[in-house]
Amino acid sequence: MNTIFHYDHYWKYDEMKQNLSALQKANSSLCSIETICVTEEGRSVFAVTLTNTKTGSAMNKPALYIDANTHAGEVTGSMAALHAIDYLLANYKSDPAITKLLDTETVYVIPRISPDGAEKYLTSPYMLRSVNRVYNEVKGGMEEKDLDDDGVIRMMRIQTPYGAWKKDGDSLILRSPDDTEGTFFDVFPEGMLTDYDGSENLKQAKPAWGLDFNRNYPFGWFPDSRQPGAGKYPLSNPENKAVVDFVLAHPNIGGVSTNHTSGGVILYPPGTAKASSAPKNDIDTFIAIGNMAKEEMGYEPINIFDSFMDDQVNYDSGAFDDWCYQTQGIPAFTVELWDLANRAGVPIIWNMHSSETPATAIKRFNACMEWVKKNAPQYWMDWQLFNHPQFGEVEIGGFNSKYTMQNPPENFLLQECEKMTNFMIRFAKAMPHLSVDQIIARKESSGVYKITAIVGNLGYLPTNLSDEAVKLKVNHPVMVTLNGAEPISGKKEEYAGDLSGYSRTETGIHYYGNIATPACAPAKKKITWIVKADPGTEITISASQEKSGCDSKTIKID
Ligand SMILES: [Zn+2]
């Protein structure tokens, strides 16, 4: 897949900014960039608009929305979003499908929601959830620190007769109930005890940078006591507010993909209730679009609540995909890119994940360790003795989980980006598209004509996007406008309601064995007017709806 830039390393902020600016300058009629938020450290959260402005303004076309880096360390998602921008621009004109896409649709991309968090992740040894703003007061315990100064916080094992682990080659296994003889360990991330309360029993300190942007959206929000990192109140983070304001300011958005890393799984709402509680049509749509994602990426589409959530009573929510679907009716997917466990041969079975035994998790860890040693040895370090100022002799070792577990090693990054871009292009094609199919003028009497227009939705998704949107009353009817003559009956502006796309057509195998369409979806609507007009008059019928673009046709009365 041709692109201008190379996707063989993770771009820091300055490189991202420079490359986006270069893409925009070289494609000024296809690409515009705005800053939707300036972060505490002075970085821009960029929103990129891609469409051919010569064929109509961005807002007058159906739109797909992509974002990434809600979580600081999930930089693969960000690189995939940047790849999509680059690929669409680099292949406009040379690829007819991309040309059609940008001529008839808009793609919005917010490639890095948390530029401060991502920068900290890419330039320091630290792991963090969304952003490096102090949120939790650290109240003692083991705080992460790169003790041996190799730029990575690895595992640190401390020998103790109370330990729950014992050595197993390069790895560790759980001590069995009858293990009374031997050498045992506790394992922490490399670190130091600070402000320790003096307890004999060590514990990990709560991370100071615990804010989780994907718990801060205003649907199903719960406070920090239930879901750590939730923030003070919904949209208390300026980055979250900027994202929501952007979506609300672009009512043409008809599909959402929020890129995360990792796990190799495609998540779809609802996330706060069983899939069976949502309208069946919507779940069918999620599965059909999710299956396209699976074809491109090999990752399974699953419902968040039924198959991803470990705790279905005190579940986590306040997530972006749920806000999109459950308040705006927009089909939204969270894509968890990169799946080391699968490559290592011990995949996570998501709908059985919560009942998995510790032994399976350790088996998976070991398989991942072996994969890293073989495929990314630069990110592996054998156990080394280290003289810890507080514990004496300890051992430090293991992999750099940033570019193995959480994100692919650089030479595997391009594959993830390309898979994701291929899915994005297919998802964009599923948007509703209005069409004025036919106009017929029939003479009723001298100077009086009956005008009939057939207006339809040629897309897969309905103009209302989802049945949930109808329940939420956020669906807006298709408006059909007559211009060029005065109506005697009918109004200049008529409403055609919601027009189904072909996703709602009944399909199946007929009772007698043939393929059949028992009933077409209500994708078309006939509108009639009686108008006063003279022969030679030109009459134009236009159809428009915020999610579905616009179209018009003109006839001359004879
Ligand atoms: Zn994430």
Coordinates of C-alpha atoms and ligand atoms in Angstrom, one line a residue:
M1 CA 0.0 0.0 0.0
N2 CA 1.6 3.3 -1.2
T3 CA 2.1 6.0 1.4
I4 CA 4.2 9.1 1.5
F5 CA 5.7 8.4 4.9
H6 CA 7.2 5.2 6.5
Y7 CA 5.4 3.3 9.2
D8 CA 8.5 1.6 10.7
H9 CA 8.7 3.6 13.9
Y10 CA 6.4 5.4 16.3
W11 CA 6.2 9.1 15.6
K12 CA 6.8 11.5 18.4
Y13 CA 4.7 14.7 18.5
D14 CA 7.0 16.9 16.4
E15 CA 7.4 14.3 13.7
M16 CA 3.6 13.8 13.6
K17 CA 3.0 17.5 13.4
Q18 CA 5.5 18.0 10.7
N19 CA 4.2 15.1 8.6
L20 CA 0.6 16.1 9.0
S21 CA 1.5 19.6 7.9
A22 CA 3.4 18.3 4.9
L23 CA 0.5 16.1 3.8
Q24 CA -1.9 19.1 4.2
K25 CA 0.3 21.5 2.2
A26 CA 0.6 19.0 -0.7
N27 CA -3.1 18.3 -0.7
S28 CA -4.8 21.5 0.2
S29 CA -8.1 20.8 -1.6
L30 CA -8.4 17.4 0.0
C31 CA -7.1 18.0 3.6
S32 CA -7.5 20.6 6.3
I33 CA -6.2 20.5 9.9
E34 CA -7.5 22.2 12.9
T35 CA -6.5 22.3 16.6
I36 CA -9.4 21.3 18.8
C37 CA -7.6 21.5 22.1
V38 CA -4.3 22.8 23.4
T39 CA -3.0 20.5 26.2
E40 CA -1.6 21.4 29.5
E41 CA 1.9 21.0 28.1
G42 CA 1.1 23.1 25.1
R43 CA 0.6 20.5 22.4
S44 CA -2.3 20.5 19.9
V45 CA -5.0 17.9 19.6
F46 CA -5.3 17.9 15.8
A47 CA -8.5 17.1 13.9
V48 CA -8.0 16.3 10.2
T49 CA -10.7 16.6 7.6
L50 CA -10.3 14.7 4.4
T51 CA -12.6 15.3 1.4
N52 CA -12.4 16.7 -2.0
T53 CA -13.8 20.2 -1.3
K54 CA -14.2 20.7 -5.1
T55 CA -17.1 18.2 -5.1
G56 CA -18.8 19.7 -2.1
S57 CA -18.1 20.8 1.4
A58 CA -17.1 18.3 4.0
M59 CA -20.3 18.8 6.1
N60 CA -22.6 18.1 3.1
K61 CA -21.2 14.5 2.7
P62 CA -21.7 11.4 4.8
A63 CA -18.7 11.0 7.1
L64 CA -16.6 8.4 8.9
Y65 CA -14.8 9.4 12.1
I66 CA -11.6 7.8 13.3
D67 CA -9.7 8.6 16.5
A68 CA -6.8 7.2 18.4
N69 CA -4.6 7.5 21.5
T70 CA -7.4 7.8 24.1
H71 CA -4.9 5.8 26.0
A72 CA -1.3 7.2 26.1
G73 CA 0.5 4.0 25.4
E74 CA -1.7 2.8 22.6
V75 CA 0.4 4.4 19.9
T76 CA -0.3 1.7 17.3
G77 CA -3.8 3.0 17.0
S78 CA -2.4 6.5 16.5
M79 CA 0.0 5.3 13.8
A80 CA -2.9 3.4 12.1
A81 CA -5.0 6.6 12.1
L82 CA -2.0 8.6 10.6
H83 CA -1.5 5.8 8.0
A84 CA -5.2 6.1 6.9
I85 CA -4.7 9.9 6.4
D86 CA -1.5 9.4 4.4
Y87 CA -2.9 6.5 2.3
L88 CA -6.1 8.3 1.4
L89 CA -4.2 11.4 0.2
A90 CA -1.4 9.4 -1.5
N91 CA -3.8 7.3 -3.5
Y92 CA -6.4 10.0 -4.5
K93 CA -6.6 10.1 -8.3
S94 CA -4.5 7.0 -8.9
D95 CA -7.0 4.7 -7.1
P96 CA -10.6 5.0 -8.4
A97 CA -12.1 3.7 -5.1
I98 CA -10.2 6.2 -3.0
T99 CA -11.0 9.0 -5.5
K100 CA -14.7 8.1 -5.2
L101 CA -14.5 8.0 -1.4
L102 CA -13.0 11.5 -1.1
D103 CA -15.3 12.9 -3.8
T104 CA -18.5 11.6 -2.2
E105 CA -17.6 11.3 1.5
T106 CA -15.7 12.9 4.4
V107 CA -13.3 11.2 6.7
Y108 CA -12.5 13.0 10.0
V109 CA -9.4 11.8 11.9
I110 CA -8.2 12.8 15.4
P111 CA -5.0 10.8 15.4
R112 CA -3.8 11.6 18.9
I113 CA -6.3 12.5 21.6
S114 CA -3.7 12.6 24.3
P115 CA -0.5 14.0 22.8
D116 CA 1.0 14.7 26.2
G117 CA 0.4 11.2 27.4
A118 CA 1.7 9.6 24.2
E119 CA 4.8 11.8 24.3
K120 CA 5.6 10.7 27.9
Y121 CA 5.1 7.1 26.9
L122 CA 7.4 7.4 23.8
T123 CA 10.1 9.4 25.6
S124 CA 10.4 7.9 29.1
P125 CA 10.5 4.4 30.7
Y126 CA 7.0 5.0 32.2
M127 CA 3.7 3.3 31.4
L128 CA 0.6 5.4 31.9
R129 CA -3.1 5.2 31.2
S130 CA -4.2 8.4 29.4
V131 CA -2.1 11.4 30.5
N132 CA 0.8 12.4 32.7
R133 CA -1.3 14.7 34.9
V134 CA -1.2 13.9 38.6
Y135 CA -4.6 12.4 39.5
N136 CA -4.0 9.9 42.3
E137 CA -2.1 11.0 45.4
V138 CA 0.6 8.3 45.7
K139 CA 0.1 7.0 49.2
G140 CA 3.1 4.7 49.6
G141 CA 4.2 1.5 48.2
M142 CA 6.4 0.4 45.3
E143 CA 6.7 3.2 42.8
E144 CA 8.1 2.4 39.4
K145 CA 11.6 3.6 38.6
D146 CA 14.1 2.6 36.0
L147 CA 16.8 1.5 38.5
D148 CA 19.4 0.1 36.1
D149 CA 19.0 3.1 33.8
D150 CA 18.4 1.1 30.6
G151 CA 15.3 3.1 29.6
V152 CA 12.9 0.3 30.4
I153 CA 10.9 -0.6 33.6
R154 CA 11.1 -4.4 33.7
M155 CA 10.2 -7.1 36.2
M156 CA 12.0 -7.1 39.5
R157 CA 12.0 -10.2 41.6
I158 CA 12.8 -10.1 45.3
Q159 CA 13.7 -13.2 47.1
T160 CA 11.6 -13.9 50.2
P161 CA 10.4 -17.1 52.0
Y162 CA 6.9 -15.6 51.9
G163 CA 6.9 -15.3 48.1
A164 CA 4.1 -16.7 45.9
W165 CA 6.4 -17.3 42.9
K166 CA 9.3 -19.5 42.1
K167 CA 11.7 -19.7 39.2
D168 CA 11.0 -21.7 36.2
G169 CA 13.8 -21.3 33.7
D170 CA 13.7 -17.7 32.4
S171 CA 10.2 -17.4 33.7
L172 CA 8.3 -17.7 37.0
I173 CA 5.5 -20.1 38.0
L174 CA 3.1 -20.0 40.9
R175 CA 4.2 -21.8 44.0
S176 CA 2.0 -24.8 44.6
P177 CA 0.3 -25.3 48.0
D178 CA 2.8 -28.0 49.0
D179 CA 6.0 -26.0 48.0
T180 CA 7.6 -25.8 51.4
E181 CA 11.2 -26.1 50.3
G182 CA 13.0 -23.9 47.9
T183 CA 13.6 -20.3 46.9
F184 CA 10.6 -18.0 46.5
F185 CA 10.0 -14.6 45.2
D186 CA 7.7 -11.6 45.0
V187 CA 7.7 -9.8 41.7
F188 CA 7.2 -6.0 41.3
P189 CA 7.9 -3.6 38.4
E190 CA 11.4 -2.1 38.9
G191 CA 11.0 0.5 41.5
M192 CA 11.6 2.0 45.0
L193 CA 9.5 2.2 48.1
T194 CA 8.4 5.7 48.8
D195 CA 6.5 7.1 51.7
Y196 CA 5.9 3.6 52.8
D197 CA 3.6 3.2 55.7
G198 CA 5.9 0.8 57.4
S199 CA 3.8 -2.2 56.8
E200 CA 5.8 -5.4 56.6
N201 CA 3.9 -6.4 53.4
L202 CA 5.0 -4.7 50.2
K203 CA 2.5 -3.4 47.7
Q204 CA 2.5 -1.5 44.5
A205 CA 1.8 2.2 44.7
K206 CA -1.3 3.4 42.9
P207 CA 0.0 5.1 39.7
A208 CA 0.0 8.9 40.0
W209 CA -1.0 9.3 36.4
G210 CA -4.2 7.2 36.6
L211 CA -6.6 9.3 34.6
D212 CA -8.5 7.2 32.1
F213 CA -10.1 9.2 29.2
N214 CA -12.2 6.3 28.3
R215 CA -14.1 6.5 31.6
N216 CA -14.8 10.2 31.3
Y217 CA -17.5 10.3 28.5
P218 CA -21.0 11.4 29.5
F219 CA -22.8 8.1 29.2
G220 CA -22.8 5.5 32.0
W221 CA -20.2 7.5 33.9
F222 CA -19.4 6.3 37.4
P223 CA -17.1 8.0 39.9
D224 CA -13.5 6.9 40.7
S225 CA -14.5 4.6 43.5
R226 CA -16.1 2.3 41.0
Q227 CA -13.9 2.8 38.0
P228 CA -10.4 4.1 38.6
G229 CA -9.4 7.0 36.5
A230 CA -13.0 8.2 35.8
G231 CA -12.1 11.9 36.5
K232 CA -14.0 14.4 38.6
Y233 CA -17.1 14.4 36.5
P234 CA -18.0 13.5 32.8
L235 CA -15.9 15.5 30.4
S236 CA -13.7 17.0 33.1
N237 CA -10.7 16.3 30.9
P238 CA -10.4 19.0 28.2
E239 CA -9.3 16.4 25.7
N240 CA -12.6 14.4 26.2
K241 CA -14.7 17.6 25.9
A242 CA -12.9 18.6 22.7
V243 CA -13.7 15.1 21.2
V244 CA -17.4 15.3 22.1
D245 CA -17.7 18.9 20.9
F246 CA -16.1 17.9 17.6
V247 CA -18.6 15.0 17.1
L248 CA -21.5 17.2 18.0
A249 CA -20.3 20.0 15.6
H250 CA -20.1 17.4 12.7
P251 CA -23.6 15.9 12.5
N252 CA -22.7 14.3 9.2
I253 CA -20.7 11.6 11.2
G254 CA -22.3 8.3 10.5
G255 CA -19.7 5.8 11.7
V256 CA -17.0 5.8 14.4
S257 CA -13.9 3.8 14.9
T258 CA -11.8 4.5 18.0
N259 CA -8.4 2.9 17.7
H260 CA -6.8 1.2 20.7
T261 CA -4.0 -1.3 21.4
S262 CA -3.9 -4.2 22.2
G263 CA -5.7 -7.5 22.2
G264 CA -6.7 -8.2 18.6
V265 CA -10.4 -7.7 19.1
I266 CA -13.2 -5.6 17.6
L267 CA -15.6 -4.3 20.3
Y268 CA -19.1 -3.0 19.7
P269 CA -21.7 -1.5 22.1
P270 CA -23.7 -1.7 24.2
G271 CA -21.2 -1.8 27.0
T272 CA -23.6 -1.2 29.8
A273 CA -26.2 -3.9 29.0
K274 CA -26.5 -7.2 27.2
A275 CA -26.4 -7.1 23.3
S276 CA -29.8 -8.7 23.4
S277 CA -31.2 -5.6 25.1
A278 CA -30.3 -3.5 22.0
P279 CA -32.4 -3.4 18.8
K280 CA -31.7 -6.5 16.8
N281 CA -31.2 -4.6 13.6
D282 CA -28.4 -2.6 15.2
I283 CA -26.6 -5.7 16.5
D284 CA -26.9 -7.3 13.1
T285 CA -25.3 -4.2 11.7
F286 CA -22.5 -4.3 14.2
I287 CA -21.8 -7.9 13.4
A288 CA -21.9 -7.3 9.6
I289 CA -19.5 -4.4 9.8
G290 CA -17.4 -6.2 12.5
N291 CA -17.1 -9.2 10.1
M292 CA -15.5 -6.9 7.5
A293 CA -13.1 -5.9 10.2
K294 CA -12.4 -9.5 10.9
E295 CA -11.8 -10.2 7.2
E296 CA -9.2 -7.4 7.0
M297 CA -7.6 -7.9 10.4
G298 CA -8.3 -11.4 11.6
Y299 CA -9.7 -10.0 14.8
E300 CA -13.0 -11.2 16.3
P301 CA -15.9 -8.8 16.6
I302 CA -17.5 -9.1 20.1
N303 CA -20.0 -7.3 22.2
I304 CA -18.4 -5.3 25.0
F305 CA -20.9 -6.2 27.8
D306 CA -21.4 -9.9 26.9
S307 CA -17.9 -10.9 26.1
F308 CA -15.3 -8.3 27.1
M309 CA -16.5 -7.1 30.5
D310 CA -15.2 -9.2 33.4
D311 CA -17.6 -7.8 35.9
Q312 CA -21.2 -7.5 34.7
V313 CA -22.5 -5.9 37.9
N314 CA -19.9 -3.3 38.6
Y315 CA -18.9 -2.9 35.0
D316 CA -16.7 -0.1 33.7
S317 CA -18.3 2.5 31.4
G318 CA -18.2 6.1 30.4
A319 CA -16.5 4.9 27.2
F320 CA -16.5 6.8 23.9
D321 CA -18.1 4.0 21.8
D322 CA -21.1 3.8 24.1
W323 CA -21.5 7.6 24.2
C324 CA -21.6 7.6 20.3
Y325 CA -24.1 4.7 20.0
Q326 CA -26.2 5.2 23.1
T327 CA -26.7 9.0 22.9
Q328 CA -26.1 9.8 19.2
G329 CA -27.2 6.5 17.6
I330 CA -23.9 6.3 15.7
P331 CA -22.5 2.8 15.1
A332 CA -19.2 2.9 16.9
F333 CA -16.4 0.3 17.2
T334 CA -13.4 0.2 19.5
V335 CA -10.6 -1.6 17.6
E336 CA -7.9 -3.2 19.8
L337 CA -5.0 -3.6 17.4
W338 CA -2.1 -6.0 17.8
D339 CA -2.3 -9.4 19.4
L340 CA 0.9 -10.9 20.6
A341 CA -0.8 -13.7 22.4
N342 CA -2.3 -15.0 19.2
R343 CA 1.1 -14.7 17.4
A344 CA 2.7 -16.6 20.3
G345 CA 0.2 -19.4 19.9
V346 CA -1.9 -19.0 23.1
P347 CA -4.7 -16.7 22.0
I348 CA -7.1 -15.0 24.3
I349 CA -10.6 -16.4 23.9
W350 CA -12.5 -13.2 24.8
N351 CA -15.9 -14.6 25.8
M352 CA -14.2 -17.1 28.1
H353 CA -11.5 -14.7 29.4
S354 CA -13.0 -14.0 32.8
S355 CA -13.1 -17.8 33.7
E356 CA -9.5 -18.3 32.6
T357 CA -7.2 -20.0 35.1
P358 CA -3.9 -18.4 36.3
A359 CA -2.1 -21.3 34.7
T360 CA -3.4 -20.4 31.3
A361 CA -2.4 -16.8 31.8
I362 CA 1.2 -17.9 32.8
K363 CA 1.3 -20.3 29.8
R364 CA 0.4 -17.3 27.6
F365 CA 3.0 -15.1 29.3
N366 CA 5.7 -17.7 28.7
A367 CA 4.7 -18.2 25.0
C368 CA 4.9 -14.4 24.6
M369 CA 8.3 -14.3 26.2
E370 CA 9.6 -16.9 23.8
W371 CA 8.1 -15.0 20.8
V372 CA 9.8 -11.8 21.9
K373 CA 13.2 -13.6 22.4
K374 CA 12.9 -14.9 18.8
N375 CA 11.2 -12.0 17.0
A376 CA 12.3 -8.9 18.9
P377 CA 15.4 -9.8 20.9
Q378 CA 16.2 -6.1 21.3
Y379 CA 13.3 -5.9 23.7
W380 CA 14.4 -8.8 25.9
M381 CA 16.8 -8.8 28.8
D382 CA 18.0 -11.8 30.7
W383 CA 17.7 -11.6 34.5
Q384 CA 20.5 -9.5 35.9
L385 CA 21.6 -9.1 39.5
F386 CA 21.0 -5.6 40.9
N387 CA 22.0 -4.2 44.2
H388 CA 18.8 -2.5 45.3
P389 CA 19.3 0.3 47.9
Q390 CA 16.3 -0.9 49.9
F391 CA 16.2 -4.7 49.4
G392 CA 19.8 -5.6 48.7
E393 CA 20.3 -8.1 46.0
V394 CA 17.4 -8.4 43.5
E395 CA 17.1 -9.5 39.9
I396 CA 15.8 -7.3 37.0
G397 CA 14.8 -8.8 33.7
G398 CA 12.2 -9.6 31.1
F399 CA 10.8 -7.8 28.1
N400 CA 10.1 -4.2 27.3
S401 CA 6.3 -4.5 27.3
K402 CA 5.8 -1.2 25.5
Y403 CA 6.9 -2.6 22.1
T404 CA 6.0 -6.2 22.5
M405 CA 2.9 -6.7 24.6
Q406 CA 1.2 -3.3 24.2
N407 CA 2.4 -2.4 20.8
P408 CA 4.2 -4.3 18.0
P409 CA 7.9 -4.2 17.6
E410 CA 8.5 -1.6 14.9
N411 CA 9.0 -4.1 12.1
F412 CA 5.4 -5.4 12.7
L413 CA 3.8 -1.9 12.9
L414 CA 3.1 -1.5 9.2
Q415 CA 1.0 -4.6 9.0
E416 CA -1.3 -3.3 11.7
C417 CA -1.6 0.1 10.0
E418 CA -2.5 -1.4 6.7
K419 CA -5.0 -3.8 8.0
M420 CA -6.8 -1.0 9.9
T421 CA -6.8 1.3 6.9
N422 CA -8.3 -1.4 4.7
F423 CA -11.1 -1.8 7.2
M424 CA -11.6 2.0 7.5
I425 CA -12.1 2.2 3.7
R426 CA -14.7 -0.5 3.8
F427 CA -16.5 0.9 6.8
A428 CA -16.7 4.3 5.1
K429 CA -18.5 2.7 2.1
A430 CA -21.3 1.5 4.4
M431 CA -22.5 5.1 5.0
P432 CA -26.0 6.1 3.8
H433 CA -26.1 8.0 0.5
L434 CA -29.1 10.0 -0.7
S435 CA -30.1 9.9 -4.3
V436 CA -32.8 11.7 -6.3
D437 CA -33.5 8.7 -8.6
Q438 CA -36.3 10.0 -10.8
I439 CA -38.5 13.0 -11.5
I440 CA -41.6 12.7 -13.6
A441 CA -43.7 15.7 -14.7
R442 CA -47.3 14.9 -16.0
K443 CA -49.5 17.6 -17.4
E444 CA -52.8 17.9 -15.5
S445 CA -54.2 20.9 -17.3
S446 CA -52.8 23.9 -19.1
G447 CA -50.0 25.4 -16.9
V448 CA -50.6 22.8 -14.2
Y449 CA -48.3 19.7 -13.7
K450 CA -48.0 16.8 -11.3
I451 CA -44.4 16.4 -10.3
T452 CA -43.3 13.0 -8.8
A453 CA -39.9 12.4 -7.4
I454 CA -38.4 9.2 -6.2
V455 CA -35.8 9.7 -3.5
G456 CA -33.7 6.9 -2.1
N457 CA -30.9 5.9 0.1
L458 CA -28.3 3.8 -1.9
G459 CA -26.1 3.1 1.1
Y460 CA -26.0 0.1 3.5
L461 CA -26.8 2.0 6.7
P462 CA -30.2 3.7 7.1
T463 CA -30.3 7.5 7.0
N464 CA -31.1 7.3 10.8
L465 CA -28.0 5.0 11.2
S466 CA -29.6 2.8 13.9
D467 CA -32.9 1.9 15.5
E468 CA -31.3 3.3 18.7
A469 CA -31.2 6.7 17.1
V470 CA -35.0 6.5 16.5
K471 CA -35.5 5.5 20.2
L472 CA -33.3 8.4 21.2
K473 CA -35.2 10.7 18.9
V474 CA -32.0 12.0 17.4
N475 CA -32.9 10.8 13.8
H476 CA -33.6 13.6 11.3
P477 CA -35.8 13.1 8.4
V478 CA -34.7 13.3 4.8
M479 CA -35.8 16.7 3.4
V480 CA -36.9 17.0 -0.2
T481 CA -37.1 20.4 -1.8
L482 CA -38.8 21.5 -5.0
N483 CA -37.4 24.5 -6.8
G484 CA -38.3 26.3 -10.0
A485 CA -42.1 26.3 -9.7
E486 CA -44.8 27.2 -7.2
P487 CA -46.6 24.2 -5.6
I488 CA -50.4 24.4 -5.5
S489 CA -50.5 21.2 -3.4
G490 CA -47.6 20.0 -1.3
K491 CA -45.0 22.2 0.3
K492 CA -41.7 23.4 -1.3
E493 CA -40.0 21.5 1.5
E494 CA -41.3 18.0 2.1
Y495 CA -40.1 15.4 4.6
A496 CA -39.4 11.8 3.4
G497 CA -38.7 10.4 6.9
D498 CA -36.0 7.9 7.5
L499 CA -34.9 5.9 4.5
S500 CA -33.5 2.4 5.1
G501 CA -30.4 1.3 3.5
Y502 CA -30.0 -2.3 2.2
S503 CA -28.9 -3.4 5.6
R504 CA -32.6 -3.6 6.4
T505 CA -33.7 -5.6 3.4
E506 CA -35.1 -9.0 4.4
T507 CA -32.9 -11.7 2.8
G508 CA -32.7 -15.5 3.0
I509 CA -33.2 -18.8 1.4
H510 CA -36.8 -19.3 0.1
Y511 CA -38.9 -22.2 1.5
Y512 CA -38.4 -24.0 -1.9
G513 CA -34.6 -23.6 -1.8
N514 CA -33.9 -20.5 -3.8
I515 CA -32.3 -17.3 -2.6
A516 CA -35.1 -14.8 -2.0
T517 CA -35.8 -11.2 -0.9
P518 CA -39.0 -11.6 1.1
A519 CA -39.2 -7.8 1.4
C520 CA -37.1 -4.9 0.3
A521 CA -36.2 -2.3 2.9
P522 CA -38.1 1.0 2.7
A523 CA -35.1 2.6 1.0
K524 CA -37.1 4.8 -1.4
K525 CA -39.9 7.2 -1.1
K526 CA -42.2 8.8 -3.6
I527 CA -43.1 12.5 -3.2
T528 CA -45.7 14.4 -5.3
W529 CA -46.5 18.0 -5.9
I530 CA -49.0 19.8 -8.1
V531 CA -47.3 22.9 -9.5
K532 CA -48.1 25.8 -11.7
A533 CA -45.5 26.0 -14.5
D534 CA -45.1 26.9 -18.1
P535 CA -43.5 24.6 -20.7
G536 CA -39.8 25.1 -20.6
T537 CA -39.6 25.6 -16.9
E538 CA -36.7 23.8 -15.2
I539 CA -37.7 22.1 -12.0
T540 CA -35.0 20.9 -9.5
I541 CA -35.6 18.4 -6.8
S542 CA -33.0 18.2 -4.0
A543 CA -32.7 15.8 -1.2
S544 CA -30.6 16.2 1.9
Q545 CA -30.1 14.8 5.3
E546 CA -27.3 15.4 7.7
K547 CA -25.9 11.8 7.8
S548 CA -26.6 11.0 4.2
G549 CA -25.3 13.8 2.0
C550 CA -27.3 15.5 -0.6
D551 CA -28.3 15.0 -4.2
S552 CA -30.4 16.8 -6.8
K553 CA -31.8 16.4 -10.3
T554 CA -33.4 18.8 -12.7
I555 CA -36.0 18.3 -15.4
K556 CA -37.4 20.6 -18.1
I557 CA -41.1 20.6 -18.4
D558 CA -42.4 20.2 -22.0
Ligands
ZN1 ZN -7.3 1.6 25.1

